[in-house]
DNA sequence: TCTGGGGTCCTAGGACCC
DNA sequence: TCTGGGGTCCTAGGACCC
């Protein structure tokens, strides 16, 4: 048996954790640049705030209902996620961290599965303070179903889906659009042929599923029938691509400002590569104008570059990005977004040298290591490349940013006794 | 009228996830 | 005024090989 633990309204719960007075209040968290709603407390959901809704469109609702708004604070969420995961890990033998707020765990056939789930939930609540729901079932897809039921239709936040009859009952009621792996397009296609529930999906012949929903759809159906097709992946596989992309706080037009933004994104990609002990062969840069301004001139530029020798060197990756930028830049456009993607990633130790390489790679490695060490010690980007600049204009808008309570000593909560 | 058979590798686009 | 970011997997089709 497997269990899926999923944090309830994770980002909203993180923000609330340090402001207990918001416990029963509507809370929302915004995306980067304070753009869209990406998390809602139950109270905010009840008011009718939708996921992904642009914040400016619901200003009136926020005001009328006194909804508490937060800018996204990934440092905080990342740290609390780690704490939730380590608490769960302390109680199970095998676990897969599936996302920032979800983990699959193996539950041995030791009976009393519900009690074990309840104990886990209570331990996380006590040690970290984040509410989780847990679904227990024989396959991952059924765990997703069980978790959904646990979250929406139980008081305990625990649901066990083991008994064949109970599984059938659940699937006959479970809407196809809530299934894991069934997105908007597939829902439309399925509904057009009269499939509305998970159970009905399971009645379709395999060939049709295979043809229309690909092999992944077929695996989903098998999992719903209790045949495991997705195994527990205990170690995260090496990333195949790493992307750093941002919309700018304000639109920018000059190549100088773009250079600053792009070199910062490129440097971030390089840092992420080094953290994973990976090197990349390929670099892609893209630039885009504001697609929400249809009257303005629209442009989307994208171009890739292949390194002769794979690298994770900040200087090399920044330089290559700026070379592409020069080629993509058009001075008759106003830009809203840019991004750097490094791909074709291999492990650092599999470095294939190039016969005519001109860079002293050992020296560069030492420089990058020193850079990372210093910045990890005394603060992000305290030492950086000059080209990264001090520009303010393109930086994120984060007007409602909460403190990094759990990762910065100077932002820790002050308690008056 | 009618033109083989058996492969691999790469990429773009589309679907999905959180 | 104002609309996120970061990923994966699958498939079809093209280019190429013998």
Tab-separated table of C-alpha atoms (C1' of nucleotides) in Angstrom:
chain	number	residue	atom	x	y	z
A	1	UNK	CA	0.000	0.000	0.000
A	2	UNK	CA	1.016	3.575	-0.691
A	3	UNK	CA	0.081	6.833	0.983
A	4	UNK	CA	0.048	10.320	-0.433
A	5	UNK	CA	0.474	13.217	1.973
A	6	UNK	CA	-0.494	16.576	0.510
A	7	UNK	CA	-0.296	19.855	2.410
A	8	UNK	CA	-3.575	21.759	2.510
A	9	UNK	CA	-3.436	25.098	0.668
A	10	UNK	CA	0.300	24.929	1.184
A	11	UNK	CA	1.506	28.482	0.493
A	12	UNK	CA	-1.456	30.027	2.278
A	13	UNK	CA	-0.846	27.724	5.250
A	14	UNK	CA	2.837	28.759	5.327
A	15	UNK	CA	1.923	32.417	5.518
A	16	UNK	CA	-0.666	31.777	8.191
A	17	UNK	CA	1.727	29.766	10.317
A	18	UNK	CA	3.518	32.903	11.477
A	19	UNK	CA	0.397	35.015	11.751
A	20	UNK	CA	-1.963	32.923	13.835
A	21	UNK	CA	-4.499	35.738	13.893
A	22	UNK	CA	-5.206	34.821	10.261
A	23	UNK	CA	-6.162	31.254	11.188
A	24	UNK	CA	-9.816	31.508	10.173
A	25	UNK	CA	-9.416	34.399	7.756
A	26	UNK	CA	-9.348	34.389	3.968
A	27	UNK	CA	-5.737	34.416	2.736
A	28	UNK	CA	-4.359	34.401	-0.806
A	29	UNK	CA	-0.822	34.180	-2.186
A	30	UNK	CA	0.129	35.848	-5.459
A	31	UNK	CA	2.445	34.715	-8.233
A	32	UNK	CA	5.640	36.589	-9.101
A	33	UNK	CA	5.161	40.292	-9.730
A	34	UNK	CA	2.022	40.039	-7.632
A	35	UNK	CA	0.236	38.908	-10.785
A	36	UNK	CA	-2.139	36.007	-10.259
A	37	UNK	CA	-3.662	34.069	-7.390
A	38	UNK	CA	-1.676	30.876	-6.870
A	39	UNK	CA	-2.885	29.769	-3.442
A	40	UNK	CA	-6.019	30.294	-1.376
A	41	UNK	CA	-7.100	29.395	2.107
A	42	UNK	CA	-10.437	27.572	2.375
A	43	UNK	CA	-12.101	30.840	3.404
A	44	UNK	CA	-10.800	32.534	0.247
A	45	UNK	CA	-12.038	29.613	-1.865
A	46	UNK	CA	-15.463	29.941	-0.259
A	47	UNK	CA	-15.627	33.579	-1.307
A	48	UNK	CA	-15.219	32.412	-4.887
A	49	UNK	CA	-11.618	33.432	-5.571
A	50	UNK	CA	-10.427	31.275	-8.451
A	51	UNK	CA	-7.029	29.701	-8.967
A	52	UNK	CA	-4.934	31.627	-11.486
A	53	UNK	CA	-7.161	34.678	-11.451
A	54	UNK	CA	-5.277	37.956	-12.105
A	55	UNK	CA	-5.153	39.889	-8.841
A	56	UNK	CA	-6.196	43.215	-10.374
A	57	UNK	CA	-9.461	41.701	-11.557
A	58	UNK	CA	-10.589	40.805	-8.067
A	59	UNK	CA	-9.442	43.895	-6.210
A	60	UNK	CA	-13.008	44.609	-5.195
A	61	UNK	CA	-13.453	41.109	-3.709
A	62	UNK	CA	-10.227	41.480	-1.771
A	63	UNK	CA	-11.312	44.765	-0.330
A	64	UNK	CA	-14.917	43.838	0.419
A	65	UNK	CA	-13.986	40.620	2.162
A	66	UNK	CA	-10.854	41.860	3.871
A	67	UNK	CA	-8.772	39.130	2.261
A	68	UNK	CA	-5.142	39.010	3.386
A	69	UNK	CA	-2.784	39.091	0.432
A	70	UNK	CA	0.825	37.893	0.275
A	71	UNK	CA	3.510	38.079	-2.383
A	72	UNK	CA	5.104	34.734	-3.096
A	73	UNK	CA	7.944	33.870	-0.697
A	74	UNK	CA	9.612	30.733	-1.974
A	75	UNK	CA	12.379	30.871	0.578
A	76	UNK	CA	9.778	30.418	3.292
A	77	UNK	CA	7.772	27.751	1.457
A	78	UNK	CA	10.909	25.822	0.481
A	79	UNK	CA	12.134	25.723	4.062
A	80	UNK	CA	8.785	24.649	5.492
A	81	UNK	CA	8.512	22.007	2.776
A	82	UNK	CA	11.850	20.554	3.871
A	83	UNK	CA	10.620	20.400	7.452
A	84	UNK	CA	7.377	18.660	6.486
A	85	UNK	CA	9.297	16.138	4.364
A	86	UNK	CA	11.842	15.320	7.037
A	87	UNK	CA	9.075	14.811	9.589
A	88	UNK	CA	7.285	12.391	7.259
A	89	UNK	CA	10.538	10.649	6.421
A	90	UNK	CA	11.236	10.004	10.081
A	91	UNK	CA	8.228	7.661	10.201
A	92	UNK	CA	8.384	5.704	6.929
A	93	UNK	CA	10.916	3.467	5.239
A	94	UNK	CA	10.473	4.583	1.655
A	95	UNK	CA	9.341	7.951	0.423
A	96	UNK	CA	9.222	9.990	-2.777
A	97	UNK	CA	9.089	13.770	-2.554
A	98	UNK	CA	6.728	14.383	-5.443
A	99	UNK	CA	6.409	18.162	-5.276
A	100	UNK	CA	6.971	21.027	-2.875
A	101	UNK	CA	3.881	20.002	-0.898
A	102	UNK	CA	3.350	16.312	-1.670
A	103	UNK	CA	5.044	13.040	-0.827
A	104	UNK	CA	4.260	9.414	-1.670
A	105	UNK	CA	5.197	6.911	1.020
A	106	UNK	CA	5.174	3.160	1.177
A	107	UNK	CA	2.876	1.840	3.872
A	108	UNK	CA	3.709	-1.706	4.741
A	109	UNK	CA	0.898	-4.164	5.216
A	110	UNK	CA	0.982	-3.714	8.935
A	111	UNK	CA	-2.730	-3.201	9.415
A	112	UNK	CA	-4.131	-0.069	10.988
A	113	UNK	CA	-3.227	2.023	8.006
A	114	UNK	CA	-5.605	4.758	9.003
A	115	UNK	CA	-4.056	5.021	12.438
A	116	UNK	CA	-0.621	5.334	10.940
A	117	UNK	CA	-1.813	8.067	8.581
A	118	UNK	CA	-3.448	9.917	11.421
A	119	UNK	CA	-0.265	9.695	13.496
A	120	UNK	CA	1.734	11.173	10.584
A	121	UNK	CA	-0.716	13.989	10.138
A	122	UNK	CA	-0.601	14.814	13.826
A	123	UNK	CA	3.166	14.687	13.953
A	124	UNK	CA	3.489	17.152	11.068
A	125	UNK	CA	0.924	19.400	12.724
A	126	UNK	CA	2.826	19.322	15.994
A	127	UNK	CA	6.376	19.602	14.661
A	128	UNK	CA	5.854	21.970	11.750
A	129	UNK	CA	2.338	23.328	12.048
A	130	UNK	CA	1.245	22.699	8.471
A	131	UNK	CA	-2.042	20.805	7.937
A	132	UNK	CA	-1.798	17.786	5.634
A	133	UNK	CA	-4.304	15.349	4.179
A	134	UNK	CA	-3.383	11.737	3.565
A	135	UNK	CA	-4.868	9.286	1.092
A	136	UNK	CA	-3.968	5.605	1.359
A	137	UNK	CA	-4.458	3.159	-1.536
A	138	UNK	CA	-2.757	0.382	-3.534
A	139	UNK	CA	-1.512	2.599	-6.419
A	140	UNK	CA	-0.384	6.180	-6.880
A	141	UNK	CA	-3.380	7.143	-9.003
A	142	UNK	CA	-5.755	5.709	-6.398
A	143	UNK	CA	-3.805	7.551	-3.687
A	144	UNK	CA	-4.536	10.745	-5.582
A	145	UNK	CA	-8.229	9.876	-5.586
A	146	UNK	CA	-8.132	8.963	-1.885
A	147	UNK	CA	-6.320	12.165	-1.057
A	148	UNK	CA	-8.873	14.224	-2.911
A	149	UNK	CA	-11.639	12.580	-0.911
A	150	UNK	CA	-9.688	12.990	2.332
A	151	UNK	CA	-9.292	16.680	1.704
A	152	UNK	CA	-12.822	17.492	0.642
A	153	UNK	CA	-15.078	14.976	2.259
A	154	UNK	CA	-13.660	13.894	5.604
A	155	UNK	CA	-13.239	15.605	8.925
A	156	UNK	CA	-10.061	13.733	9.777
A	157	UNK	CA	-8.198	14.493	6.545
A	158	UNK	CA	-7.479	10.773	6.175
A	159	UNK	CA	-9.045	8.401	3.672
A	160	UNK	CA	-8.292	4.748	3.066
A	161	UNK	CA	-9.160	3.238	-0.296
A	162	UNK	CA	-8.427	-0.450	-0.082
A	163	UNK	CA	-11.643	-2.419	-0.234
A	164	UNK	CA	-12.671	-3.330	-3.821
A	165	UNK	CA	-16.273	-2.314	-3.301
A	166	UNK	CA	-15.282	1.006	-1.801
A	167	UNK	CA	-12.913	1.704	-4.719
A	168	UNK	CA	-15.737	1.007	-7.152
A	169	UNK	CA	-18.073	3.317	-5.272
A	170	UNK	CA	-15.465	6.065	-5.169
A	171	UNK	CA	-14.645	5.811	-8.878
A	172	UNK	CA	-18.324	5.798	-9.873
A	173	UNK	CA	-18.649	9.112	-8.143
A	174	UNK	CA	-15.243	10.621	-8.999
A	175	UNK	CA	-15.377	13.245	-11.771
A	176	UNK	CA	-13.009	12.531	-14.638
A	177	UNK	CA	-11.655	16.108	-14.571
A	178	UNK	CA	-10.204	15.577	-11.110
A	179	UNK	CA	-8.108	12.607	-12.191
A	180	UNK	CA	-4.318	12.793	-12.106
A	181	UNK	CA	-3.120	13.087	-15.700
A	182	UNK	CA	-6.422	14.190	-17.185
A	183	UNK	CA	-6.165	17.841	-18.141
A	184	UNK	CA	-8.439	20.299	-19.925
A	185	UNK	CA	-8.072	18.897	-23.417
A	186	UNK	CA	-8.626	15.313	-22.397
A	187	UNK	CA	-11.665	16.253	-20.316
A	188	UNK	CA	-13.249	17.860	-23.337
A	189	UNK	CA	-12.502	14.850	-25.491
A	190	UNK	CA	-13.814	12.402	-22.902
A	191	UNK	CA	-16.986	14.330	-22.188
A	192	UNK	CA	-17.733	14.542	-25.891
A	193	UNK	CA	-18.025	10.746	-25.938
A	194	UNK	CA	-20.034	10.661	-22.717
A	195	UNK	CA	-17.334	9.844	-20.179
A	196	UNK	CA	-17.880	11.781	-16.978
A	197	UNK	CA	-16.563	9.621	-14.159
A	198	UNK	CA	-13.381	7.707	-13.415
A	199	UNK	CA	-15.405	4.497	-13.480
A	200	UNK	CA	-16.705	5.178	-16.973
A	201	UNK	CA	-13.143	5.849	-18.114
A	202	UNK	CA	-12.137	2.444	-16.777
A	203	UNK	CA	-14.802	0.764	-18.943
A	204	UNK	CA	-13.336	1.986	-22.249
A	205	UNK	CA	-11.255	-0.468	-24.242
A	206	UNK	CA	-7.499	-0.185	-23.876
A	207	UNK	CA	-6.866	0.480	-27.567
A	208	UNK	CA	-8.988	3.602	-27.576
A	209	UNK	CA	-7.256	4.894	-24.442
A	210	UNK	CA	-3.847	4.101	-25.867
A	211	UNK	CA	-4.608	5.834	-29.140
A	212	UNK	CA	-6.240	8.937	-27.714
A	213	UNK	CA	-4.638	9.456	-24.308
A	214	UNK	CA	-1.215	7.917	-25.083
A	215	UNK	CA	0.536	5.316	-23.025
A	216	UNK	CA	0.266	7.519	-19.943
A	217	UNK	CA	-3.515	7.471	-20.118
A	218	UNK	CA	-3.447	3.717	-20.338
A	219	UNK	CA	-1.207	3.508	-17.277
A	220	UNK	CA	-3.590	5.765	-15.379
A	221	UNK	CA	-6.528	3.474	-16.168
A	222	UNK	CA	-4.551	0.403	-15.106
A	223	UNK	CA	-3.634	2.118	-11.844
A	224	UNK	CA	-7.296	2.915	-11.210
A	225	UNK	CA	-7.970	-0.786	-11.688
A	226	UNK	CA	-5.395	-1.487	-9.002
A	227	UNK	CA	-2.478	-2.479	-11.218
A	228	UNK	CA	0.606	-0.431	-10.250
A	229	UNK	CA	2.313	1.266	-13.214
A	230	UNK	CA	3.994	4.195	-11.481
A	231	UNK	CA	6.598	3.138	-8.957
A	232	UNK	CA	7.901	4.983	-5.946
A	233	UNK	CA	10.929	7.031	-7.082
A	234	UNK	CA	12.979	7.506	-3.974
A	235	UNK	CA	15.817	9.474	-5.508
A	236	UNK	CA	15.075	12.474	-7.669
A	237	UNK	CA	16.439	11.977	-11.181
A	238	UNK	CA	18.915	14.544	-12.490
A	239	UNK	CA	17.147	17.459	-14.131
A	240	UNK	CA	17.183	17.463	-17.922
A	241	UNK	CA	16.532	21.171	-18.261
A	242	UNK	CA	16.882	24.101	-15.918
A	243	UNK	CA	15.058	27.321	-16.629
A	244	UNK	CA	15.164	30.771	-15.064
A	245	UNK	CA	12.563	33.081	-16.537
A	246	UNK	CA	10.848	36.164	-15.213
A	247	UNK	CA	8.382	38.780	-16.243
A	248	UNK	CA	9.843	42.171	-15.460
A	249	UNK	CA	8.421	44.412	-12.767
A	250	UNK	CA	8.200	47.084	-15.440
A	251	UNK	CA	8.498	46.738	-19.173
A	252	UNK	CA	11.935	47.540	-20.533
A	253	UNK	CA	13.215	48.635	-23.921
A	254	UNK	CA	16.968	49.170	-23.789
A	255	UNK	CA	19.515	46.472	-24.425
A	256	UNK	CA	21.456	47.624	-21.377
A	257	UNK	CA	18.595	46.733	-19.037
A	258	UNK	CA	17.990	43.460	-20.848
A	259	UNK	CA	21.670	42.623	-20.438
A	260	UNK	CA	21.371	43.030	-16.701
A	261	UNK	CA	18.248	40.905	-16.454
A	262	UNK	CA	19.550	38.180	-18.783
A	263	UNK	CA	22.937	37.942	-17.079
A	264	UNK	CA	21.195	37.549	-13.734
A	265	UNK	CA	18.991	34.749	-15.073
A	266	UNK	CA	21.981	33.064	-16.719
A	267	UNK	CA	23.983	33.262	-13.501
A	268	UNK	CA	21.047	31.737	-11.604
A	269	UNK	CA	20.910	28.834	-14.081
A	270	UNK	CA	24.646	28.284	-13.641
A	271	UNK	CA	24.246	28.236	-9.856
A	272	UNK	CA	21.402	25.726	-10.099
A	273	UNK	CA	23.559	23.539	-12.358
A	274	UNK	CA	26.450	23.591	-9.903
A	275	UNK	CA	24.136	22.748	-7.043
A	276	UNK	CA	23.001	19.640	-8.919
A	277	UNK	CA	26.622	18.821	-9.827
A	278	UNK	CA	25.624	18.991	-13.468
A	279	UNK	CA	26.973	20.627	-16.597
A	280	UNK	CA	25.046	21.653	-19.690
A	281	UNK	CA	25.747	21.429	-23.394
A	282	UNK	CA	23.011	23.694	-24.588
A	283	UNK	CA	21.809	27.178	-23.761
A	284	UNK	CA	18.591	28.822	-24.927
A	285	UNK	CA	17.534	32.423	-24.492
A	286	UNK	CA	14.087	33.812	-25.138
A	287	UNK	CA	12.677	37.322	-25.071
A	288	UNK	CA	9.112	38.394	-25.339
A	289	UNK	CA	6.951	41.475	-25.477
A	290	UNK	CA	3.768	41.819	-23.438
A	291	UNK	CA	1.239	39.428	-24.978
A	292	UNK	CA	-1.560	41.052	-22.977
A	293	UNK	CA	-1.141	44.259	-24.936
A	294	UNK	CA	-2.413	43.199	-28.331
A	295	UNK	CA	-2.092	46.692	-29.748
A	296	UNK	CA	1.606	46.924	-28.978
A	297	UNK	CA	4.125	45.417	-31.382
A	298	UNK	CA	4.502	41.717	-30.595
A	299	UNK	CA	7.749	39.786	-30.775
A	300	UNK	CA	8.958	36.465	-29.434
A	301	UNK	CA	12.618	35.746	-30.012
A	302	UNK	CA	14.270	32.465	-29.149
A	303	UNK	CA	17.686	31.085	-30.011
A	304	UNK	CA	19.986	28.346	-28.792
A	305	UNK	CA	23.715	27.862	-28.562
A	306	UNK	CA	25.712	24.668	-28.132
A	307	UNK	CA	28.898	24.730	-26.094
A	308	UNK	CA	31.988	22.948	-27.415
A	309	UNK	CA	32.666	21.822	-23.872
A	310	UNK	CA	29.758	21.334	-21.448
A	311	UNK	CA	29.876	23.786	-18.581
A	312	UNK	CA	28.383	25.146	-15.373
A	313	UNK	CA	30.673	28.178	-15.293
A	314	UNK	CA	28.767	31.381	-14.560
A	315	UNK	CA	31.035	33.538	-16.657
A	316	UNK	CA	30.824	31.308	-19.684
A	317	UNK	CA	27.060	30.863	-19.445
A	318	UNK	CA	26.476	34.583	-18.927
A	319	UNK	CA	28.696	35.459	-21.868
A	320	UNK	CA	26.957	32.998	-24.175
A	321	UNK	CA	23.560	34.367	-23.117
A	322	UNK	CA	24.623	37.915	-23.873
A	323	UNK	CA	25.927	36.832	-27.284
A	324	UNK	CA	22.487	35.412	-28.096
A	325	UNK	CA	20.814	38.508	-26.694
A	326	UNK	CA	22.695	40.683	-29.192
A	327	UNK	CA	21.335	38.559	-32.006
A	328	UNK	CA	17.764	38.494	-30.755
A	329	UNK	CA	17.407	42.085	-29.639
A	330	UNK	CA	15.247	44.434	-31.691
A	331	UNK	CA	15.192	48.070	-30.714
A	332	UNK	CA	11.624	48.630	-31.922
A	333	UNK	CA	10.054	46.478	-29.216
A	334	UNK	CA	9.252	46.835	-25.543
A	335	UNK	CA	10.002	43.731	-23.538
A	336	UNK	CA	8.065	42.147	-20.707
A	337	UNK	CA	9.759	38.822	-20.154
A	338	UNK	CA	13.018	36.974	-20.722
A	339	UNK	CA	14.328	33.570	-19.813
A	340	UNK	CA	17.410	31.396	-19.920
A	341	UNK	CA	17.207	27.622	-20.265
A	342	UNK	CA	20.146	25.285	-19.951
A	343	UNK	CA	19.642	21.837	-21.400
A	344	UNK	CA	21.355	18.718	-22.653
A	345	UNK	CA	22.552	18.236	-19.087
A	346	UNK	CA	25.085	15.617	-18.022
A	347	UNK	CA	26.715	14.804	-14.689
A	348	UNK	CA	29.729	16.957	-13.886
A	349	UNK	CA	32.002	13.917	-13.702
A	350	UNK	CA	31.149	12.977	-17.278
A	351	UNK	CA	32.851	16.077	-18.670
A	352	UNK	CA	34.044	15.411	-22.202
A	353	UNK	CA	36.915	17.762	-22.964
A	354	UNK	CA	37.343	19.486	-26.298
A	355	UNK	CA	40.625	19.296	-28.152
A	356	UNK	CA	40.866	23.027	-28.797
A	357	UNK	CA	39.475	24.264	-25.485
A	358	UNK	CA	40.960	27.610	-24.444
A	359	UNK	CA	39.593	27.859	-20.922
A	360	UNK	CA	41.501	26.720	-17.855
A	361	UNK	CA	38.633	24.709	-16.395
A	362	UNK	CA	40.262	23.882	-13.082
A	363	UNK	CA	40.840	27.536	-12.403
A	364	UNK	CA	37.279	28.433	-13.376
A	365	UNK	CA	35.909	25.698	-11.184
A	366	UNK	CA	37.786	27.114	-8.232
A	367	UNK	CA	36.495	30.613	-8.945
A	368	UNK	CA	32.880	29.443	-9.168
A	369	UNK	CA	33.264	27.425	-6.003
A	370	UNK	CA	34.652	30.416	-4.163
A	371	UNK	CA	31.811	32.560	-5.485
A	372	UNK	CA	29.202	30.058	-4.281
A	373	UNK	CA	30.876	29.640	-0.905
A	374	UNK	CA	31.093	33.348	-0.240
A	375	UNK	CA	27.506	34.002	-1.256
A	376	UNK	CA	26.145	31.032	0.658
A	377	UNK	CA	27.913	32.416	3.689
A	378	UNK	CA	27.276	36.104	3.619
A	379	UNK	CA	24.205	36.482	1.442
A	380	UNK	CA	22.809	36.042	-2.025
A	381	UNK	CA	24.756	37.813	-4.787
A	382	UNK	CA	26.971	39.714	-2.387
A	383	UNK	CA	29.721	38.967	-4.908
A	384	UNK	CA	28.594	38.953	-8.512
A	385	UNK	CA	29.615	39.728	-12.065
A	386	UNK	CA	29.695	43.418	-12.903
A	387	UNK	CA	27.373	42.925	-15.844
A	388	UNK	CA	24.598	41.795	-13.481
A	389	UNK	CA	24.334	45.431	-12.425
A	390	UNK	CA	22.169	47.037	-9.825
A	391	UNK	CA	19.138	47.674	-12.007
A	392	UNK	CA	15.885	48.030	-10.197
A	393	UNK	CA	13.439	48.428	-13.015
A	394	UNK	CA	13.241	44.854	-14.232
A	395	UNK	CA	13.191	43.337	-10.773
A	396	UNK	CA	10.114	41.641	-9.401
A	397	UNK	CA	7.255	43.505	-7.902
A	398	UNK	CA	6.658	42.041	-4.432
A	399	UNK	CA	4.702	44.494	-2.404
A	400	UNK	CA	3.279	42.095	0.145
A	401	UNK	CA	6.331	39.993	0.868
A	402	UNK	CA	6.386	38.290	4.251
A	403	UNK	CA	9.601	37.892	6.258
A	404	UNK	CA	11.767	34.783	5.832
A	405	UNK	CA	10.867	33.793	9.363
A	406	UNK	CA	12.589	30.438	9.371
A	407	UNK	CA	15.725	31.077	7.302
A	408	UNK	CA	16.981	34.553	8.263
A	409	UNK	CA	17.906	35.315	11.810
A	410	UNK	CA	17.238	39.030	11.408
A	411	UNK	CA	13.725	38.251	10.158
A	412	UNK	CA	12.787	35.783	12.868
A	413	UNK	CA	9.610	36.391	14.769
A	414	UNK	CA	9.893	38.623	17.818
A	415	UNK	CA	7.861	37.385	20.750
A	416	UNK	CA	7.008	39.631	23.641
A	417	UNK	CA	6.650	37.842	26.951
B	1	DT	C1'	-2.073	2.347	-62.013
B	2	DC	C1'	1.751	-0.333	-59.995
B	3	DT	C1'	8.604	1.616	-57.403
B	4	DG	C1'	11.367	-2.464	-50.612
B	5	DG	C1'	12.163	-3.242	-45.953
B	6	DG	C1'	14.040	-2.250	-41.643
B	7	DG	C1'	16.039	0.674	-38.739
B	8	DT	C1'	17.816	5.097	-35.604
B	9	DC	C1'	18.058	9.796	-34.142
B	10	DC	C1'	16.355	14.347	-33.618
B	11	DT	C1'	12.985	17.978	-33.036
B	12	DA	C1'	8.711	20.499	-32.546
B	13	DG	C1'	4.473	20.577	-30.721
B	14	DG	C1'	1.119	19.127	-27.600
B	15	DA	C1'	-0.380	17.172	-23.546
B	16	DC	C1'	0.133	16.958	-18.670
B	17	DC	C1'	1.873	18.083	-13.618
B	18	DC	C1'	2.703	21.246	-9.349
C	1	DT	C1'	-2.129	50.430	-14.809
C	2	DC	C1'	-2.320	45.278	-13.709
C	3	DT	C1'	-2.184	38.569	-16.313
C	4	DG	C1'	3.697	33.245	-12.891
C	5	DG	C1'	7.403	29.923	-13.092
C	6	DG	C1'	9.420	25.417	-13.636
C	7	DG	C1'	9.228	21.060	-15.168
C	8	DT	C1'	8.292	16.017	-17.742
C	9	DC	C1'	6.747	12.788	-21.180
C	10	DC	C1'	4.852	11.278	-25.607
C	11	DT	C1'	4.165	11.276	-30.577
C	12	DA	C1'	4.600	12.240	-35.368
C	13	DG	C1'	7.329	13.389	-38.952
C	14	DG	C1'	11.640	14.327	-41.171
C	15	DA	C1'	16.290	13.143	-42.089
C	16	DC	C1'	19.344	9.832	-42.349
C	17	DC	C1'	21.544	4.876	-42.547
C	18	DC	C1'	22.117	0.093	-44.847
